[in-house]
Amino acid sequence: MPLHRLLNEIAALPAIDAHCHPLLSNVDESRVPFLSIVSEAEGDALKYTTDTLVFKRAIREISKCLNTEPSIKAIVEARESITPPLYLKGILEETKIHSLLVDDGLIIPGVSTIPHTEVPSTHPSKRIFRLEMYAESAFKESLETPILLNNSKNFDLKSNRTAVEQSVHKRWQNQFTHKIQSAECVAFKSIAAYRYGLQDLHVADEGRELEKEIAEAIDRFKPDNEYVAGRASEFRLEGPAFVRQVVQLGLDVAEERGLPVQFHVGIGDRDLDLAKANPLLLRPLFEKWRKVKFVLLHVYPFAREAAYLASVYENVYVDFGLADLVLSADGENASIPLIIPVAALNLNARLGQTTTIRELLHLAPTSKIQFSTDAHFHPEGILLGSKWGRKALAEVLNESVEAGELDFDEAVDVARDILFGNANRIYGLGWAVEEKGREENFIEQPRDVGETTDTFVKNGVKAVRVTWVDISNLTRTKLIPATHFASIASTGISVVSAVMGFPMTHDVVAIPTKTINVTTDAKLVPDLSTLKQLPYHPNHAVVLGTFRDGSGRESGGCARVSSHEVECTLRGLFVDRFDKPNANQSTLHRLLSHLQKTYNLTLQAGFELEFTLLTTSGDPVDSTNYAEWGALSPKVAAVLDEIVEYLEAQGIEVELFHPESAGGQFEVVLRYGRARWMGDAVVLARQNKEAPLRGLKDNVEYKAMDGTANPYLALAALLAAGLHGLESKLELPPPVNVDPSTLPESERPDRLPTKFMNALVNFERDEELRKRLGEEIVDCFVAVKGTEAELHSNMRFEDARDAVMSKF
C-alpha cells in the first residue's frame, strides 16, 4: 500500500501534544534567537546552527507555511507581522493539535510567554508541574527568613546554625508538600536525570546526607540570586538526597491525587549524564509506587528499554517526542552528536524518530504510547514536530501494513490512539475525539516536490500527467516534463476555463458564462498527495489537479491581521479556498465540510466499476452469465489480473472482482473508507438487491449510475439531497423488501424519469439542489449535457453509441 494514503489519513487526525514548554507571547530575537528552534547551543556556538542540514530542512518547511523566501530574515519578518497568539492559533489549526500539556518549568527571566490558560486550542491546554523547579522555589522561600535574620545585628548565624538548618529543612518540606498538593495540573514531571541521575531514587534517606546538603545549599544561596529554571544557574538542588526526597514526595502525592508522573529519560542538554538517564534504573520506583502511572519521555536512545518496561509493567507508558541526533552523512557512527529538539528531527537519518517509533512498537502496547513535540518558546517547534512526527509514525505503521501485521483501518486506529486517545486517557482529560475527513480540509502537500521529482527522474520518469475530470467524466490531462514539474507544482498550469464547459464529443463551449469562456484562465494546481509513478507506463507519473482562480491563489492570501477580526492570515495555515465555483472537487469539498461542521458526520465513498471487454471487432468477448466460471478464460483472466495489479500499485484497493450478467461484462469493487455512498433515488430498500438505492447496515449503495457520471458531482448531488433531508427533518419512506417490478402499479413507488431530457429538466428546476450545489455548477452541467443530448439526437443510434464508447 503506498505510504501517501496512510500519511494523508494520519495528517487529518486530531492530536494532543502531551509534553511541550511555554511559547513566546512576544518575538524576542535578542533573548530567544530564532536559531534556537533547532539547537540547544548557546552563545557563539549558536551561529554554526545555520550550517546543519536539519536547520536547512526546517527553514524550508517554515517558509512554505509562511509563503516566504527560505531565509531567517524573511521568516522573522513574516512572524513579526502577526501577533504571537494568532500565529500559534494558526499553527494549532494547521497541525490539528487540539491541546497542549505544558511543562511550565522552563523559563527565562524577563522573557514573556503565553500562559497555558490562554493557549488558543480546541480543548483547554493544561499544566504539567515540574517537581524540581518548585522544590527549588520552595527551598528559596524557606531560606529567606533565616538569611534575612542573619543580616540583623542581634542574630548570630554561627551559634544558631543547627537550628537554622532544622528550620529550613522543615519549612522546605512543608512548603514543597503544599505546592504539590495544591498544584492545578494534570501531571507531575521529574528532571532527576539532569540533577543527579535515575539511579537509587527509591532509597530512603536516613537524614545525615540530606542535612549535609541543606548546609551546603545554605552556604551557596544568595538572596539576590536570580533563579533560572531549567538553565544553568548558581543555585540548584542537585545532591542525591535532595533529588531522592523530591521524587519520593512527588510520587507519594501523585499516588494520593491519582496523577501521572512524567520522567525525562534519555538524551538532553549537555549537563546530562546519558548513562544515568537509562529508564531501566527506574524499575524500583515502578515496583514501589504501583498505583502511579509513569510516563517515560523522549526515550532516545533507550527506546527498546522503554518499550520493554511498558510491556511488563502495567503502570509504565512511553513517549516518542523530543530528541534525535544529527548524524554524520552515512547515518552511522556519528561522532560527537549535536542534541536538538523534536522540531528539528532528522527523519531521513537511519537513526532517528522513525527508528525510535519502530523500536517502541516492537514491544510496547500501542495503547501505552503517546505523542509530544517538546516545543519550547518558538511555536514553529509544534509545526515541525507535528508534521515530521506524523510522517515518521505513518512510515512505521505502513511497514506493519505491508508486512500483514495490521490492515489499513487498524493502522489508522493505532495512530488515532497514539496521537490523541492515549493521552486523553492517561491524563484523565475526558475529551471527545473530533475528526475531520481529509476531503473537508485543505489538501496537504506531504512531499518535498523537489526531492520527489529528482527520485522520479532517477527512476526513469520523463513526464508528469496533470489530470482532471470534466463535467462528462472524461479524464483530461496536461503533460509536464519531469525536470520542469517542481517549478509549476505550487503555481499551477494556466488552462482556459472553457475546458470546464466542453461536451464529451466536441471541444466547444456549451454555454459561455462569466467564468467559463475562451478568454478567462484558471489555474490547474497539482495535489501532490496523489503524485505517483504509473505502473503501466513507468516513464510517466500522474497527479490529480484542482482548478483555482486565475491568480493561482490556493491556500490563503497575504498574511495580515485586522484590528477587529482575522481577514486572512498565514498562507497555508488559515486556509481560505479559492476554487473555481464550478470545479467538481470544490463543490463536493464544500458540502462535505458543511456535513461535518453542522452534523459532526464524515463521509467517504467506494465505487463498483462495471465495464465490458470487447474483441477487436467490437463484440463482447463472451456470452456468459453472472459470476460464471467460464468467463475467466486465460486471456480474460490475464487482463483482469493486470487491471487489479495496476489499481493496487497506485494505492487503489480492490475488494472484489467478478463476471457480471451481460456478455463480456465484469465488475471491480473498490474498497471504501468510512461509509459507502453510491446514490440518490426515490426507492429505498433494506438488503434488497433489486432497488436502485439500498441500505446495508450503516452503509448505503446507489445502483443507478454509470461510467459517464462525474463521481465528484454525483456524490455532491447525493450529499446535497441528503442535507436537505436532514435540515428539513424529512422522514424516510417505508423500505421496499421485494422486487419493485413485481408490485401492482398502484403500489409501486414513484419512478425516476425514464427519459434523459426529462431528468435534466427536473434537475435544472430543483431549487434545493440548485441552492446547495451552486447556480453556476448546475447551469454548466445542464448546458453541457443538453448540448450532448442535442448532438446525439441528430445521429443514428449506432453512431451515437459508438461515439460514446470511443470516449469511455
PDB file of N, CA and C in Angstrom, residues 208-291:
ATOM      1  N   ARG A 208      21.205  12.079  57.514  1.00  0.00           N
ATOM      2  CA  ARG A 208      22.516  12.706  57.600  1.00  0.00           C
ATOM      3  C   ARG A 208      22.949  13.313  56.263  1.00  0.00           C
ATOM      4  N   GLU A 209      22.731  12.594  55.168  1.00  0.00           N
ATOM      5  CA  GLU A 209      23.137  13.099  53.865  1.00  0.00           C
ATOM      6  C   GLU A 209      22.345  14.343  53.487  1.00  0.00           C
ATOM      7  N   LEU A 210      21.042  14.328  53.773  1.00  0.00           N
ATOM      8  CA  LEU A 210      20.210  15.482  53.451  1.00  0.00           C
ATOM      9  C   LEU A 210      20.599  16.686  54.295  1.00  0.00           C
ATOM     10  N   GLU A 211      20.914  16.442  55.569  1.00  0.00           N
ATOM     11  CA  GLU A 211      21.339  17.555  56.430  1.00  0.00           C
ATOM     12  C   GLU A 211      22.595  18.208  55.877  1.00  0.00           C
ATOM     13  N   LYS A 212      23.507  17.377  55.403  1.00  0.00           N
ATOM     14  CA  LYS A 212      24.748  17.911  54.837  1.00  0.00           C
ATOM     15  C   LYS A 212      24.453  18.756  53.598  1.00  0.00           C
ATOM     16  N   GLU A 213      23.564  18.271  52.736  1.00  0.00           N
ATOM     17  CA  GLU A 213      23.229  19.011  51.519  1.00  0.00           C
ATOM     18  C   GLU A 213      22.517  20.316  51.842  1.00  0.00           C
ATOM     19  N   ILE A 214      21.672  20.307  52.887  1.00  0.00           N
ATOM     20  CA  ILE A 214      20.993  21.542  53.295  1.00  0.00           C
ATOM     21  C   ILE A 214      22.013  22.568  53.749  1.00  0.00           C
ATOM     22  N   ALA A 215      22.980  22.122  54.515  1.00  0.00           N
ATOM     23  CA  ALA A 215      24.012  23.042  54.988  1.00  0.00           C
ATOM     24  C   ALA A 215      24.787  23.642  53.821  1.00  0.00           C
ATOM     25  N   GLU A 216      25.123  22.806  52.838  1.00  0.00           N
ATOM     26  CA  GLU A 216      25.857  23.308  51.669  1.00  0.00           C
ATOM     27  C   GLU A 216      25.003  24.268  50.850  1.00  0.00           C
ATOM     28  N   ALA A 217      23.707  23.966  50.755  1.00  0.00           N
ATOM     29  CA  ALA A 217      22.817  24.846  49.991  1.00  0.00           C
ATOM     30  C   ALA A 217      22.684  26.207  50.658  1.00  0.00           C
ATOM     31  N   ILE A 218      22.642  26.225  51.992  1.00  0.00           N
ATOM     32  CA  ILE A 218      22.538  27.498  52.700  1.00  0.00           C
ATOM     33  C   ILE A 218      23.780  28.342  52.430  1.00  0.00           C
ATOM     34  N   ASP A 219      24.929  27.684  52.365  1.00  0.00           N
ATOM     35  CA  ASP A 219      26.167  28.424  52.109  1.00  0.00           C
ATOM     36  C   ASP A 219      26.209  28.968  50.683  1.00  0.00           C
ATOM     37  N   ARG A 220      25.627  28.227  49.745  1.00  0.00           N
ATOM     38  CA  ARG A 220      25.670  28.653  48.345  1.00  0.00           C
ATOM     39  C   ARG A 220      24.633  29.713  48.001  1.00  0.00           C
ATOM     40  N   PHE A 221      23.570  29.753  48.758  1.00  0.00           N
ATOM     41  CA  PHE A 221      22.442  30.597  48.401  1.00  0.00           C
ATOM     42  C   PHE A 221      22.737  32.074  48.648  1.00  0.00           C
ATOM     43  N   LYS A 222      22.302  32.923  47.743  1.00  0.00           N
ATOM     44  CA  LYS A 222      22.410  34.371  47.891  1.00  0.00           C
ATOM     45  C   LYS A 222      21.023  34.970  47.703  1.00  0.00           C
ATOM     46  N   PRO A 223      20.606  35.872  48.565  1.00  0.00           N
ATOM     47  CA  PRO A 223      19.250  36.433  48.467  1.00  0.00           C
ATOM     48  C   PRO A 223      18.964  37.090  47.130  1.00  0.00           C
ATOM     49  N   ASP A 224      19.985  37.709  46.510  1.00  0.00           N
ATOM     50  CA  ASP A 224      19.737  38.410  45.250  1.00  0.00           C
ATOM     51  C   ASP A 224      19.990  37.519  44.038  1.00  0.00           C
ATOM     52  N   ASN A 225      20.205  36.228  44.313  1.00  0.00           N
ATOM     53  CA  ASN A 225      20.433  35.320  43.180  1.00  0.00           C
ATOM     54  C   ASN A 225      19.161  35.169  42.352  1.00  0.00           C
ATOM     55  N   GLU A 226      19.302  35.318  41.055  1.00  0.00           N
ATOM     56  CA  GLU A 226      18.135  35.186  40.170  1.00  0.00           C
ATOM     57  C   GLU A 226      18.076  33.751  39.673  1.00  0.00           C
ATOM     58  N   TYR A 227      17.116  33.007  40.180  1.00  0.00           N
ATOM     59  CA  TYR A 227      16.992  31.595  39.795  1.00  0.00           C
ATOM     60  C   TYR A 227      16.418  31.479  38.393  1.00  0.00           C
ATOM     61  N   VAL A 228      17.054  30.692  37.550  1.00  0.00           N
ATOM     62  CA  VAL A 228      16.588  30.473  36.187  1.00  0.00           C
ATOM     63  C   VAL A 228      16.265  28.996  36.037  1.00  0.00           C
ATOM     64  N   ALA A 229      14.990  28.677  36.046  1.00  0.00           N
ATOM     65  CA  ALA A 229      14.586  27.261  35.991  1.00  0.00           C
ATOM     66  C   ALA A 229      14.956  26.642  34.657  1.00  0.00           C
ATOM     67  N   GLY A 230      15.473  25.433  34.736  1.00  0.00           N
ATOM     68  CA  GLY A 230      15.765  24.689  33.526  1.00  0.00           C
ATOM     69  C   GLY A 230      17.046  25.096  32.834  1.00  0.00           C
ATOM     70  N   ARG A 231      17.758  26.095  33.384  1.00  0.00           N
ATOM     71  CA  ARG A 231      19.020  26.537  32.793  1.00  0.00           C
ATOM     72  C   ARG A 231      20.108  26.474  33.861  1.00  0.00           C
ATOM     73  N   ALA A 232      21.363  26.561  33.420  1.00  0.00           N
ATOM     74  CA  ALA A 232      22.460  26.587  34.381  1.00  0.00           C
ATOM     75  C   ALA A 232      22.323  27.831  35.256  1.00  0.00           C
ATOM     76  N   SER A 233      22.434  27.675  36.556  1.00  0.00           N
ATOM     77  CA  SER A 233      22.317  28.817  37.460  1.00  0.00           C
ATOM     78  C   SER A 233      23.213  28.576  38.658  1.00  0.00           C
ATOM     79  N   GLU A 234      23.395  29.589  39.442  1.00  0.00           N
ATOM     80  CA  GLU A 234      24.274  29.467  40.599  1.00  0.00           C
ATOM     81  C   GLU A 234      23.649  28.590  41.679  1.00  0.00           C
ATOM     82  N   PHE A 235      22.343  28.497  41.697  1.00  0.00           N
ATOM     83  CA  PHE A 235      21.687  27.739  42.767  1.00  0.00           C
ATOM     84  C   PHE A 235      20.798  26.653  42.188  1.00  0.00           C
ATOM     85  N   ARG A 236      21.173  25.394  42.442  1.00  0.00           N
ATOM     86  CA  ARG A 236      20.356  24.257  42.025  1.00  0.00           C
ATOM     87  C   ARG A 236      20.396  23.190  43.109  1.00  0.00           C
ATOM     88  N   LEU A 237      19.312  22.503  43.291  1.00  0.00           N
ATOM     89  CA  LEU A 237      19.258  21.365  44.209  1.00  0.00           C
ATOM     90  C   LEU A 237      19.569  20.114  43.396  1.00  0.00           C
ATOM     91  N   GLU A 238      20.797  19.646  43.474  1.00  0.00           N
ATOM     92  CA  GLU A 238      21.194  18.509  42.656  1.00  0.00           C
ATOM     93  C   GLU A 238      21.915  17.420  43.437  1.00  0.00           C
ATOM     94  N   GLY A 239      21.945  17.558  44.770  1.00  0.00           N
ATOM     95  CA  GLY A 239      22.510  16.488  45.585  1.00  0.00           C
ATOM     96  C   GLY A 239      21.608  15.273  45.574  1.00  0.00           C
ATOM     97  N   PRO A 240      22.159  14.087  45.697  1.00  0.00           N
ATOM     98  CA  PRO A 240      21.348  12.863  45.611  1.00  0.00           C
ATOM     99  C   PRO A 240      20.240  12.793  46.661  1.00  0.00           C
ATOM    100  N   ALA A 241      20.493  13.245  47.879  1.00  0.00           N
ATOM    101  CA  ALA A 241      19.464  13.182  48.924  1.00  0.00           C
ATOM    102  C   ALA A 241      18.303  14.103  48.592  1.00  0.00           C
ATOM    103  N   PHE A 242      18.640  15.324  48.128  1.00  0.00           N
ATOM    104  CA  PHE A 242      17.595  16.262  47.722  1.00  0.00           C
ATOM    105  C   PHE A 242      16.745  15.668  46.595  1.00  0.00           C
ATOM    106  N   VAL A 243      17.420  15.194  45.560  1.00  0.00           N
ATOM    107  CA  VAL A 243      16.711  14.666  44.391  1.00  0.00           C
ATOM    108  C   VAL A 243      15.807  13.506  44.781  1.00  0.00           C
ATOM    109  N   ARG A 244      16.335  12.599  45.597  1.00  0.00           N
ATOM    110  CA  ARG A 244      15.530  11.449  46.021  1.00  0.00           C
ATOM    111  C   ARG A 244      14.284  11.898  46.780  1.00  0.00           C
ATOM    112  N   GLN A 245      14.475  12.865  47.707  1.00  0.00           N
ATOM    113  CA  GLN A 245      13.317  13.276  48.503  1.00  0.00           C
ATOM    114  C   GLN A 245      12.279  14.004  47.661  1.00  0.00           C
ATOM    115  N   VAL A 246      12.737  14.808  46.708  1.00  0.00           N
ATOM    116  CA  VAL A 246      11.801  15.499  45.812  1.00  0.00           C
ATOM    117  C   VAL A 246      10.970  14.483  45.029  1.00  0.00           C
ATOM    118  N   VAL A 247      11.637  13.486  44.466  1.00  0.00           N
ATOM    119  CA  VAL A 247      10.939  12.469  43.679  1.00  0.00           C
ATOM    120  C   VAL A 247       9.982  11.673  44.551  1.00  0.00           C
ATOM    121  N   GLN A 248      10.435  11.275  45.728  1.00  0.00           N
ATOM    122  CA  GLN A 248       9.600  10.438  46.591  1.00  0.00           C
ATOM    123  C   GLN A 248       8.385  11.199  47.119  1.00  0.00           C
ATOM    124  N   LEU A 249       8.586  12.455  47.523  1.00  0.00           N
ATOM    125  CA  LEU A 249       7.434  13.258  47.942  1.00  0.00           C
ATOM    126  C   LEU A 249       6.457  13.440  46.781  1.00  0.00           C
ATOM    127  N   GLY A 250       6.994  13.698  45.584  1.00  0.00           N
ATOM    128  CA  GLY A 250       6.137  13.864  44.413  1.00  0.00           C
ATOM    129  C   GLY A 250       5.342  12.615  44.100  1.00  0.00           C
ATOM    130  N   LEU A 251       5.971  11.449  44.187  1.00  0.00           N
ATOM    131  CA  LEU A 251       5.278  10.199  43.903  1.00  0.00           C
ATOM    132  C   LEU A 251       4.214   9.889  44.955  1.00  0.00           C
ATOM    133  N   ASP A 252       4.509  10.205  46.209  1.00  0.00           N
ATOM    134  CA  ASP A 252       3.508   9.991  47.261  1.00  0.00           C
ATOM    135  C   ASP A 252       2.253  10.813  46.998  1.00  0.00           C
ATOM    136  N   VAL A 253       2.444  12.089  46.646  1.00  0.00           N
ATOM    137  CA  VAL A 253       1.290  12.953  46.395  1.00  0.00           C
ATOM    138  C   VAL A 253       0.604  12.567  45.087  1.00  0.00           C
ATOM    139  N   ALA A 254       1.381  12.181  44.072  1.00  0.00           N
ATOM    140  CA  ALA A 254       0.788  11.740  42.810  1.00  0.00           C
ATOM    141  C   ALA A 254      -0.101  10.528  43.040  1.00  0.00           C
ATOM    142  N   GLU A 255       0.337   9.630  43.913  1.00  0.00           N
ATOM    143  CA  GLU A 255      -0.473   8.455  44.226  1.00  0.00           C
ATOM    144  C   GLU A 255      -1.769   8.853  44.924  1.00  0.00           C
ATOM    145  N   GLU A 256      -1.674   9.814  45.839  1.00  0.00           N
ATOM    146  CA  GLU A 256      -2.871  10.289  46.545  1.00  0.00           C
ATOM    147  C   GLU A 256      -3.841  10.958  45.572  1.00  0.00           C
ATOM    148  N   ARG A 257      -3.324  11.742  44.661  1.00  0.00           N
ATOM    149  CA  ARG A 257      -4.162  12.536  43.768  1.00  0.00           C
ATOM    150  C   ARG A 257      -4.527  11.807  42.466  1.00  0.00           C
ATOM    151  N   GLY A 258      -3.927  10.668  42.228  1.00  0.00           N
ATOM    152  CA  GLY A 258      -4.202   9.932  41.000  1.00  0.00           C
ATOM    153  C   GLY A 258      -3.626  10.598  39.767  1.00  0.00           C
ATOM    154  N   LEU A 259      -2.457  11.235  39.912  1.00  0.00           N
ATOM    155  CA  LEU A 259      -1.836  11.938  38.794  1.00  0.00           C
ATOM    156  C   LEU A 259      -0.699  11.121  38.187  1.00  0.00           C
ATOM    157  N   PRO A 260      -0.543  11.143  36.874  1.00  0.00           N
ATOM    158  CA  PRO A 260       0.638  10.528  36.257  1.00  0.00           C
ATOM    159  C   PRO A 260       1.878  11.356  36.566  1.00  0.00           C
ATOM    160  N   VAL A 261       3.044  10.732  36.426  1.00  0.00           N
ATOM    161  CA  VAL A 261       4.312  11.437  36.599  1.00  0.00           C
ATOM    162  C   VAL A 261       5.175  11.176  35.372  1.00  0.00           C
ATOM    163  N   GLN A 262       5.565  12.247  34.699  1.00  0.00           N
ATOM    164  CA  GLN A 262       6.460  12.139  33.552  1.00  0.00           C
ATOM    165  C   GLN A 262       7.909  12.177  34.040  1.00  0.00           C
ATOM    166  N   PHE A 263       8.756  11.341  33.466  1.00  0.00           N
ATOM    167  CA  PHE A 263      10.182  11.338  33.765  1.00  0.00           C
ATOM    168  C   PHE A 263      10.966  11.573  32.484  1.00  0.00           C
ATOM    169  N   HIS A 264      11.870  12.554  32.528  1.00  0.00           N
ATOM    170  CA  HIS A 264      12.792  12.724  31.407  1.00  0.00           C
ATOM    171  C   HIS A 264      13.773  11.561  31.447  1.00  0.00           C
ATOM    172  N   VAL A 265      13.859  10.822  30.320  1.00  0.00           N
ATOM    173  CA  VAL A 265      14.847   9.752  30.193  1.00  0.00           C
ATOM    174  C   VAL A 265      15.538   9.917  28.843  1.00  0.00           C
ATOM    175  N   GLY A 266      16.768   9.425  28.755  1.00  0.00           N
ATOM    176  CA  GLY A 266      17.492   9.534  27.500  1.00  0.00           C
ATOM    177  C   GLY A 266      18.176  10.876  27.343  1.00  0.00           C
ATOM    178  N   ILE A 267      18.432  11.260  26.083  1.00  0.00           N
ATOM    179  CA  ILE A 267      19.279  12.411  25.808  1.00  0.00           C
ATOM    180  C   ILE A 267      18.635  13.721  26.223  1.00  0.00           C
ATOM    181  N   GLY A 268      19.493  14.710  26.400  1.00  0.00           N
ATOM    182  CA  GLY A 268      19.036  16.034  26.784  1.00  0.00           C
ATOM    183  C   GLY A 268      20.154  17.034  26.608  1.00  0.00           C
ATOM    184  N   ASP A 269      20.179  18.061  27.448  1.00  0.00           N
ATOM    185  CA  ASP A 269      21.210  19.089  27.353  1.00  0.00           C
ATOM    186  C   ASP A 269      22.577  18.515  27.714  1.00  0.00           C
ATOM    187  N   ARG A 270      23.615  19.321  27.535  1.00  0.00           N
ATOM    188  CA  ARG A 270      24.979  18.816  27.703  1.00  0.00           C
ATOM    189  C   ARG A 270      25.326  18.506  29.156  1.00  0.00           C
ATOM    190  N   ASP A 271      24.520  18.992  30.111  1.00  0.00           N
ATOM    191  CA  ASP A 271      24.819  18.712  31.512  1.00  0.00           C
ATOM    192  C   ASP A 271      24.216  17.392  31.979  1.00  0.00           C
ATOM    193  N   LEU A 272      23.647  16.617  31.076  1.00  0.00           N
ATOM    194  CA  LEU A 272      23.045  15.339  31.440  1.00  0.00           C
ATOM    195  C   LEU A 272      24.030  14.203  31.198  1.00  0.00           C
ATOM    196  N   ASP A 273      24.132  13.304  32.174  1.00  0.00           N
ATOM    197  CA  ASP A 273      24.953  12.107  32.034  1.00  0.00           C
ATOM    198  C   ASP A 273      24.066  11.009  31.452  1.00  0.00           C
ATOM    199  N   LEU A 274      24.270  10.678  30.176  1.00  0.00           N
ATOM    200  CA  LEU A 274      23.380   9.759  29.481  1.00  0.00           C
ATOM    201  C   LEU A 274      23.338   8.390  30.143  1.00  0.00           C
ATOM    202  N   ALA A 275      24.459   7.943  30.694  1.00  0.00           N
ATOM    203  CA  ALA A 275      24.489   6.626  31.336  1.00  0.00           C
ATOM    204  C   ALA A 275      23.558   6.561  32.529  1.00  0.00           C
ATOM    205  N   LYS A 276      23.299   7.709  33.150  1.00  0.00           N
ATOM    206  CA  LYS A 276      22.417   7.745  34.318  1.00  0.00           C
ATOM    207  C   LYS A 276      20.978   8.115  33.959  1.00  0.00           C
ATOM    208  N   ALA A 277      20.694   8.154  32.651  1.00  0.00           N
ATOM    209  CA  ALA A 277      19.347   8.506  32.195  1.00  0.00           C
ATOM    210  C   ALA A 277      18.643   7.313  31.566  1.00  0.00           C
ATOM    211  N   ASN A 278      19.133   6.113  31.827  1.00  0.00           N
ATOM    212  CA  ASN A 278      18.531   4.886  31.296  1.00  0.00           C
ATOM    213  C   ASN A 278      17.273   4.552  32.090  1.00  0.00           C
ATOM    214  N   PRO A 279      16.131   4.370  31.427  1.00  0.00           N
ATOM    215  CA  PRO A 279      14.883   4.135  32.163  1.00  0.00           C
ATOM    216  C   PRO A 279      14.883   2.832  32.960  1.00  0.00           C
ATOM    217  N   LEU A 280      15.777   1.886  32.651  1.00  0.00           N
ATOM    218  CA  LEU A 280      15.842   0.652  33.436  1.00  0.00           C
ATOM    219  C   LEU A 280      16.168   0.950  34.900  1.00  0.00           C
ATOM    220  N   LEU A 281      16.831   2.076  35.161  1.00  0.00           N
ATOM    221  CA  LEU A 281      17.182   2.456  36.537  1.00  0.00           C
ATOM    222  C   LEU A 281      15.948   2.801  37.362  1.00  0.00           C
ATOM    223  N   LEU A 282      14.805   3.011  36.701  1.00  0.00           N
ATOM    224  CA  LEU A 282      13.586   3.405  37.416  1.00  0.00           C
ATOM    225  C   LEU A 282      12.754   2.217  37.888  1.00  0.00           C
ATOM    226  N   ARG A 283      13.170   1.019  37.597  1.00  0.00           N
ATOM    227  CA  ARG A 283      12.360  -0.152  37.943  1.00  0.00           C
ATOM    228  C   ARG A 283      11.966  -0.222  39.422  1.00  0.00           C
ATOM    229  N   PRO A 284      12.849   0.103  40.350  1.00  0.00           N
ATOM    230  CA  PRO A 284      12.420   0.067  41.762  1.00  0.00           C
ATOM    231  C   PRO A 284      11.245   1.012  42.056  1.00  0.00           C
ATOM    232  N   LEU A 285      11.193   2.154  41.334  1.00  0.00           N
ATOM    233  CA  LEU A 285      10.065   3.078  41.528  1.00  0.00           C
ATOM    234  C   LEU A 285       8.773   2.458  41.005  1.00  0.00           C
ATOM    235  N   PHE A 286       8.851   1.802  39.851  1.00  0.00           N
ATOM    236  CA  PHE A 286       7.649   1.166  39.295  1.00  0.00           C
ATOM    237  C   PHE A 286       7.094   0.123  40.266  1.00  0.00           C
ATOM    238  N   GLU A 287       7.988  -0.573  40.934  1.00  0.00           N
ATOM    239  CA  GLU A 287       7.568  -1.617  41.868  1.00  0.00           C
ATOM    240  C   GLU A 287       6.969  -1.025  43.140  1.00  0.00           C
ATOM    241  N   LYS A 288       7.564   0.048  43.638  1.00  0.00           N
ATOM    242  CA  LYS A 288       7.144   0.617  44.923  1.00  0.00           C
ATOM    243  C   LYS A 288       5.875   1.444  44.799  1.00  0.00           C
ATOM    244  N   TRP A 289       5.751   2.194  43.703  1.00  0.00           N
ATOM    245  CA  TRP A 289       4.565   3.054  43.504  1.00  0.00           C
ATOM    246  C   TRP A 289       3.736   2.470  42.352  1.00  0.00           C
ATOM    247  N   ARG A 290       3.124   1.348  42.593  1.00  0.00           N
ATOM    248  CA  ARG A 290       2.408   0.615  41.544  1.00  0.00           C
ATOM    249  C   ARG A 290       1.139   1.320  41.070  1.00  0.00           C
ATOM    250  N   LYS A 291       0.575   2.204  41.896  1.00  0.00           N
ATOM    251  CA  LYS A 291      -0.652   2.889  41.512  1.00  0.00           C
ATOM    252  C   LYS A 291      -0.385   4.166  40.711  1.00  0.00           C
TER     253      LYS A 291
END
